[in-house]
Amino acid sequence: AADSSSSSSSSSSSSKPSKLPTYILKPLKGSCGGGIQLVQNWGQVDEAMAEGKLAEKKNWLAKMRGYGSLMAQEYIAAPALLDGYKFDCRLYVVLRRLDPLLAYVLHEGMGRVCVEKYSAPAPENLANICSHLTNYALNKMSDKFVQGKEKKKTTEAGDNAQKQTKEAAVGGVELDPHANKRLISVVIQQLREQGYSSQLTEQTFWRRVDEMVAKTLLALQPRLKKAFSEALEEAKRPIPPPPHTIIYPTHVGANDDFKGGA
């Protein structure tokens, strides 16, 4: 744990990354980035807990989302960046059956890009949520946020022009590849153009995602079965025979050598 005395660190504008370990605190039932904080010492943890408890007393939504009960994760301080901006990938998993386990992964998704350039966590920038958190609900409030609007098709020819005006089409709709929400296939192509390993292809990306999803569901399977059965029993309904379907949006980020983490 970090020494609580580090809370007296200078709040200068230095861009040097802090050597303190950084943790991200999240409400147990939170969503949309609400109540999330980055901390580097125990004093900040105590403050975050106190703020959460106070929010629960004042706001029923904060109470419902468990702002006063926080979970901690080690923060990836050196993430993969897209043109200097932090991003993550929203994936869609359909859990078709729990026993035996059967799930499907959609091999397309949404890349979510921050609106502020990324700087390694330091005491002076921990509160810069639009640099550290990719949540749409937070970043859309910034005047720098670029909506994913339709774009007109270009008639320019040539490899260079094609690369500069590359657009992603879904269902015949042209999407802006520079919006703060863009297709994962576009993100992968942009990362390759940015100079990441030539081994970063859609095929290798989705193979690693499939492996990660399979391992995650296998780990969660016993608890999911128990929770599902208890919920149905509480509702006084008979457990329906399989199959039953659950759709999980899952977020994945990666460090700068593309070792992923959910």
GROMACS .gro file of C-alpha atoms in nm:
model
  262
    1ALA     CA    1   0.000   0.000   0.000
    2ALA     CA    2   0.110   0.355  -0.062
    3ASP     CA    3   0.219   0.567   0.233
    4SER     CA    4  -0.063   0.806   0.325
    5SER     CA    5   0.193   1.081   0.371
    6SER     CA    6   0.218   1.099  -0.008
    7SER     CA    7  -0.108   1.296  -0.009
    8SER     CA    8   0.102   1.604   0.057
    9SER     CA    9   0.273   1.571  -0.281
   10SER     CA   10   0.306   1.890  -0.479
   11SER     CA   11   0.029   1.965  -0.731
   12SER     CA   12   0.270   2.122  -0.977
   13SER     CA   13   0.207   2.108  -1.350
   14SER     CA   14   0.497   1.867  -1.405
   15SER     CA   15   0.413   1.599  -1.660
   16LYS     CA   16   0.652   1.346  -1.507
   17PRO     CA   17   0.467   1.023  -1.423
   18SER     CA   18   0.430   0.943  -1.054
   19LYS     CA   19   0.621   0.647  -0.911
   20LEU     CA   20   0.334   0.582  -0.670
   21PRO     CA   21   0.115   0.278  -0.741
   22THR     CA   22  -0.224   0.379  -0.881
   23TYR     CA   23  -0.553   0.206  -0.813
   24ILE     CA   24  -0.895   0.265  -0.964
   25LEU     CA   25  -1.194   0.258  -0.727
   26LYS     CA   26  -1.535   0.163  -0.866
   27PRO     CA   27  -1.878   0.140  -0.701
   28LEU     CA   28  -1.987  -0.224  -0.675
   29LYS     CA   29  -2.304  -0.167  -0.878
   30GLY     CA   30  -2.199   0.145  -1.068
   31SER     CA   31  -2.239   0.229  -1.435
   32CYS     CA   32  -2.159   0.505  -1.684
   33GLY     CA   33  -1.839   0.596  -1.498
   34GLY     CA   34  -2.024   0.737  -1.198
   35GLY     CA   35  -1.835   0.737  -0.869
   36ILE     CA   36  -1.506   0.614  -1.019
   37GLN     CA   37  -1.186   0.761  -0.874
   38LEU     CA   38  -0.811   0.710  -0.913
   39VAL     CA   39  -0.610   0.700  -0.593
   40GLN     CA   40  -0.246   0.672  -0.491
   41ASN     CA   41  -0.260   0.671  -0.109
   42TRP     CA   42  -0.480   0.558   0.177
   43GLY     CA   43  -0.591   0.912   0.254
   44GLN     CA   44  -0.754   0.931  -0.090
   45VAL     CA   45  -0.921   0.594  -0.033
   46ASP     CA   46  -1.072   0.721   0.293
   47GLU     CA   47  -1.193   1.037   0.117
   48ALA     CA   48  -1.350   0.835  -0.164
   49MET     CA   49  -1.533   0.611   0.083
   50ALA     CA   50  -1.660   0.909   0.281
   51GLU     CA   51  -1.779   1.083  -0.037
   52GLY     CA   52  -1.957   0.766  -0.145
   53LYS     CA   53  -2.135   0.724   0.188
   54LEU     CA   54  -2.244   1.088   0.180
   55ALA     CA   55  -2.370   1.052  -0.178
   56GLU     CA   56  -2.577   0.749  -0.076
   57LYS     CA   57  -2.751   0.955   0.194
   58LYS     CA   58  -2.833   1.235  -0.050
   59ASN     CA   59  -2.916   1.045  -0.368
   60TRP     CA   60  -3.119   0.725  -0.409
   61LEU     CA   61  -2.941   0.644  -0.737
   62ALA     CA   62  -2.602   0.665  -0.566
   63LYS     CA   63  -2.732   0.428  -0.298
   64MET     CA   64  -2.867   0.186  -0.558
   65ARG     CA   65  -2.529   0.185  -0.736
   66GLY     CA   66  -2.334   0.127  -0.417
   67TYR     CA   67  -2.123   0.443  -0.411
   68GLY     CA   68  -2.033   0.373  -0.050
   69SER     CA   69  -1.899   0.024  -0.127
   70LEU     CA   70  -1.602   0.035  -0.360
   71MET     CA   71  -1.390  -0.228  -0.531
   72ALA     CA   72  -1.026  -0.160  -0.617
   73GLN     CA   73  -0.826  -0.265  -0.921
   74GLU     CA   74  -0.467  -0.196  -1.011
   75TYR     CA   75  -0.467   0.074  -1.278
   76ILE     CA   76  -0.285   0.006  -1.607
   77ALA     CA   77  -0.054   0.307  -1.606
   78ALA     CA   78   0.100   0.240  -1.949
   79PRO     CA   79  -0.197   0.157  -2.173
   80ALA     CA   80  -0.196   0.116  -2.550
   81LEU     CA   81  -0.279   0.456  -2.699
   82LEU     CA   82  -0.449   0.564  -3.019
   83ASP     CA   83  -0.275   0.881  -3.141
   84GLY     CA   84  -0.195   0.964  -2.779
   85TYR     CA   85  -0.547   0.897  -2.646
   86LYS     CA   86  -0.655   0.616  -2.416
   87PHE     CA   87  -0.919   0.382  -2.556
   88ASP     CA   88  -1.095   0.057  -2.483
   89CYS     CA   89  -1.305  -0.187  -2.680
   90ARG     CA   90  -1.666  -0.274  -2.605
   91LEU     CA   91  -1.739  -0.634  -2.700
   92TYR     CA   92  -2.073  -0.813  -2.714
   93VAL     CA   93  -2.111  -1.166  -2.577
   94VAL     CA   94  -2.432  -1.369  -2.595
   95LEU     CA   95  -2.447  -1.629  -2.319
   96ARG     CA   96  -2.687  -1.878  -2.474
   97ARG     CA   97  -2.672  -2.151  -2.213
   98LEU     CA   98  -2.511  -2.204  -1.873
   99ASP     CA   99  -2.507  -2.583  -1.848
  100PRO     CA  100  -2.347  -2.696  -2.067
  101LEU     CA  101  -2.186  -2.359  -2.130
  102LEU     CA  102  -2.256  -2.207  -2.472
  103ALA     CA  103  -2.172  -1.849  -2.573
  104TYR     CA  104  -2.119  -1.643  -2.887
  105VAL     CA  105  -1.887  -1.346  -2.940
  106LEU     CA  106  -1.975  -1.082  -3.198
  107HIS     CA  107  -1.659  -1.020  -3.401
  108GLU     CA  108  -1.722  -0.648  -3.424
  109GLY     CA  109  -1.769  -0.395  -3.152
  110MET     CA  110  -1.712  -0.038  -3.049
  111GLY     CA  111  -1.390   0.142  -2.971
  112ARG     CA  112  -1.434   0.418  -2.712
  113VAL     CA  113  -1.171   0.692  -2.720
  114CYS     CA  114  -1.106   0.957  -2.454
  115VAL     CA  115  -1.136   1.324  -2.551
  116GLU     CA  116  -0.824   1.433  -2.360
  117LYS     CA  117  -0.465   1.327  -2.435
  118TYR     CA  118  -0.334   1.065  -2.196
  119SER     CA  119  -0.072   1.135  -1.931
  120ALA     CA  120   0.057   0.874  -1.688
  121PRO     CA  121  -0.122   0.903  -1.352
  122ALA     CA  122   0.029   1.161  -1.119
  123PRO     CA  123  -0.116   1.351  -0.820
  124GLU     CA  124  -0.200   1.652  -1.036
  125ASN     CA  125  -0.400   1.466  -1.303
  126LEU     CA  126  -0.586   1.190  -1.117
  127ALA     CA  127  -0.910   1.389  -1.141
  128ASN     CA  128  -0.881   1.436  -1.519
  129ILE     CA  129  -1.151   1.181  -1.591
  130CYS     CA  130  -1.169   1.248  -1.965
  131SER     CA  131  -0.805   1.143  -1.996
  132HIS     CA  132  -0.826   0.828  -1.781
  133LEU     CA  133  -1.183   0.701  -1.831
  134THR     CA  134  -1.333   0.606  -2.167
  135ASN     CA  135  -1.696   0.605  -2.054
  136TYR     CA  136  -1.928   0.763  -2.309
  137ALA     CA  137  -2.148   0.915  -2.037
  138LEU     CA  138  -1.848   1.116  -1.911
  139ASN     CA  139  -1.671   1.209  -2.234
  140LYS     CA  140  -1.985   1.318  -2.420
  141MET     CA  141  -2.013   1.614  -2.182
  142SER     CA  142  -1.692   1.762  -2.325
  143ASP     CA  143  -1.706   2.011  -2.612
  144LYS     CA  144  -1.421   1.810  -2.766
  145PHE     CA  145  -1.638   1.502  -2.806
  146VAL     CA  146  -1.693   1.399  -3.169
  147GLN     CA  147  -2.020   1.221  -3.236
  148GLY     CA  148  -2.018   0.926  -3.476
  149LYS     CA  149  -2.224   1.087  -3.751
  150GLU     CA  150  -2.282   0.957  -4.101
  151LYS     CA  151  -2.036   1.071  -4.364
  152LYS     CA  152  -2.084   1.121  -4.737
  153LYS     CA  153  -1.898   0.882  -4.961
  154THR     CA  154  -1.585   1.018  -5.121
  155THR     CA  155  -1.502   0.994  -5.491
  156GLU     CA  156  -1.129   1.055  -5.442
  157ALA     CA  157  -0.902   0.794  -5.597
  158GLY     CA  158  -0.556   0.667  -5.510
  159ASP     CA  159  -0.413   0.468  -5.222
  160ASN     CA  160  -0.317   0.775  -5.018
  161ALA     CA  161  -0.656   0.941  -5.057
  162GLN     CA  162  -0.828   0.613  -4.977
  163LYS     CA  163  -0.627   0.579  -4.656
  164GLN     CA  164  -0.699   0.937  -4.551
  165THR     CA  165  -1.072   0.907  -4.614
  166LYS     CA  166  -1.115   0.549  -4.491
  167GLU     CA  167  -1.471   0.494  -4.369
  168ALA     CA  168  -1.638   0.201  -4.199
  169ALA     CA  169  -1.972   0.079  -4.329
  170VAL     CA  170  -2.231  -0.108  -4.123
  171GLY     CA  171  -2.559  -0.198  -4.284
  172GLY     CA  172  -2.486   0.044  -4.566
  173VAL     CA  173  -2.432   0.340  -4.329
  174GLU     CA  174  -2.100   0.524  -4.350
  175LEU     CA  175  -1.954   0.596  -4.005
  176ASP     CA  176  -1.695   0.857  -3.907
  177PRO     CA  177  -1.369   0.673  -3.826
  178HIS     CA  178  -1.242   0.968  -3.620
  179ALA     CA  179  -1.536   0.988  -3.379
  180ASN     CA  180  -1.485   0.914  -3.011
  181LYS     CA  181  -1.693   0.599  -3.067
  182ARG     CA  182  -1.579   0.398  -3.368
  183LEU     CA  183  -1.578   0.038  -3.487
  184ILE     CA  184  -1.318  -0.199  -3.346
  185SER     CA  185  -1.220  -0.300  -3.699
  186VAL     CA  186  -1.133   0.065  -3.764
  187VAL     CA  187  -0.938   0.090  -3.437
  188ILE     CA  188  -0.729  -0.215  -3.532
  189GLN     CA  189  -0.649  -0.066  -3.873
  190GLN     CA  190  -0.559   0.270  -3.720
  191LEU     CA  191  -0.328   0.104  -3.467
  192ARG     CA  192  -0.150  -0.080  -3.747
  193GLU     CA  193  -0.109   0.247  -3.940
  194GLN     CA  194   0.021   0.404  -3.619
  195GLY     CA  195   0.306   0.151  -3.611
  196TYR     CA  196   0.194  -0.122  -3.377
  197SER     CA  197   0.309  -0.476  -3.453
  198SER     CA  198   0.220  -0.614  -3.796
  199GLN     CA  199   0.096  -0.919  -3.603
  200LEU     CA  200  -0.198  -0.710  -3.479
  201THR     CA  201  -0.464  -0.826  -3.724
  202GLU     CA  202  -0.837  -0.870  -3.684
  203GLN     CA  203  -0.783  -1.246  -3.686
  204THR     CA  204  -0.528  -1.244  -3.403
  205PHE     CA  205  -0.728  -0.984  -3.207
  206TRP     CA  206  -1.048  -1.188  -3.211
  207ARG     CA  207  -0.866  -1.513  -3.136
  208ARG     CA  208  -0.729  -1.359  -2.817
  209VAL     CA  209  -1.070  -1.211  -2.733
  210ASP     CA  210  -1.238  -1.550  -2.778
  211GLU     CA  211  -0.984  -1.709  -2.542
  212MET     CA  212  -1.035  -1.435  -2.283
  213VAL     CA  213  -1.415  -1.462  -2.298
  214ALA     CA  214  -1.405  -1.842  -2.268
  215LYS     CA  215  -1.178  -1.830  -1.962
  216THR     CA  216  -1.387  -1.555  -1.800
  217LEU     CA  217  -1.715  -1.743  -1.846
  218LEU     CA  218  -1.565  -2.069  -1.722
  219ALA     CA  219  -1.452  -1.890  -1.407
  220LEU     CA  220  -1.794  -1.730  -1.358
  221GLN     CA  221  -2.008  -2.028  -1.456
  222PRO     CA  222  -2.069  -2.171  -1.104
  223ARG     CA  223  -2.159  -1.832  -0.961
  224LEU     CA  224  -2.382  -1.744  -1.257
  225LYS     CA  225  -2.572  -2.072  -1.224
  226LYS     CA  226  -2.625  -2.014  -0.853
  227ALA     CA  227  -2.734  -1.651  -0.897
  228PHE     CA  228  -2.968  -1.737  -1.184
  229SER     CA  229  -3.134  -2.019  -0.990
  230GLU     CA  230  -3.172  -1.804  -0.676
  231ALA     CA  231  -3.326  -1.518  -0.874
  232LEU     CA  232  -3.585  -1.745  -1.032
  233GLU     CA  233  -3.661  -1.914  -0.700
  234GLU     CA  234  -3.709  -1.577  -0.534
  235ALA     CA  235  -3.952  -1.484  -0.810
  236LYS     CA  236  -4.133  -1.813  -0.739
  237ARG     CA  237  -4.106  -1.928  -1.095
  238PRO     CA  238  -3.988  -2.270  -1.210
  239ILE     CA  239  -3.642  -2.275  -1.362
  240PRO     CA  240  -3.691  -2.274  -1.739
  241PRO     CA  241  -3.519  -2.547  -1.936
  242PRO     CA  242  -3.215  -2.441  -2.135
  243PRO     CA  243  -3.147  -2.257  -2.351
  244HIS     CA  244  -3.169  -1.916  -2.187
  245THR     CA  245  -2.998  -1.612  -2.330
  246ILE     CA  246  -2.801  -1.332  -2.160
  247ILE     CA  247  -2.621  -1.056  -2.349
  248TYR     CA  248  -2.311  -0.913  -2.181
  249PRO     CA  249  -2.139  -0.594  -2.301
  250THR     CA  250  -1.776  -0.640  -2.202
  251HIS     CA  251  -1.497  -0.381  -2.200
  252VAL     CA  252  -1.138  -0.465  -2.275
  253GLY     CA  253  -0.829  -0.247  -2.257
  254ALA     CA  254  -0.463  -0.333  -2.306
  255ASN     CA  255  -0.123  -0.215  -2.193
  256ASP     CA  256   0.129  -0.083  -2.440
  257ASP     CA  257   0.246  -0.431  -2.543
  258PHE     CA  258  -0.114  -0.543  -2.595
  259LYS     CA  259  -0.150  -0.780  -2.305
  260GLY     CA  260  -0.520  -0.730  -2.247
  261GLY     CA  261  -0.721  -0.675  -1.931
  262ALA     CA  262  -1.093  -0.647  -1.879
   0.00000   0.00000   0.00000
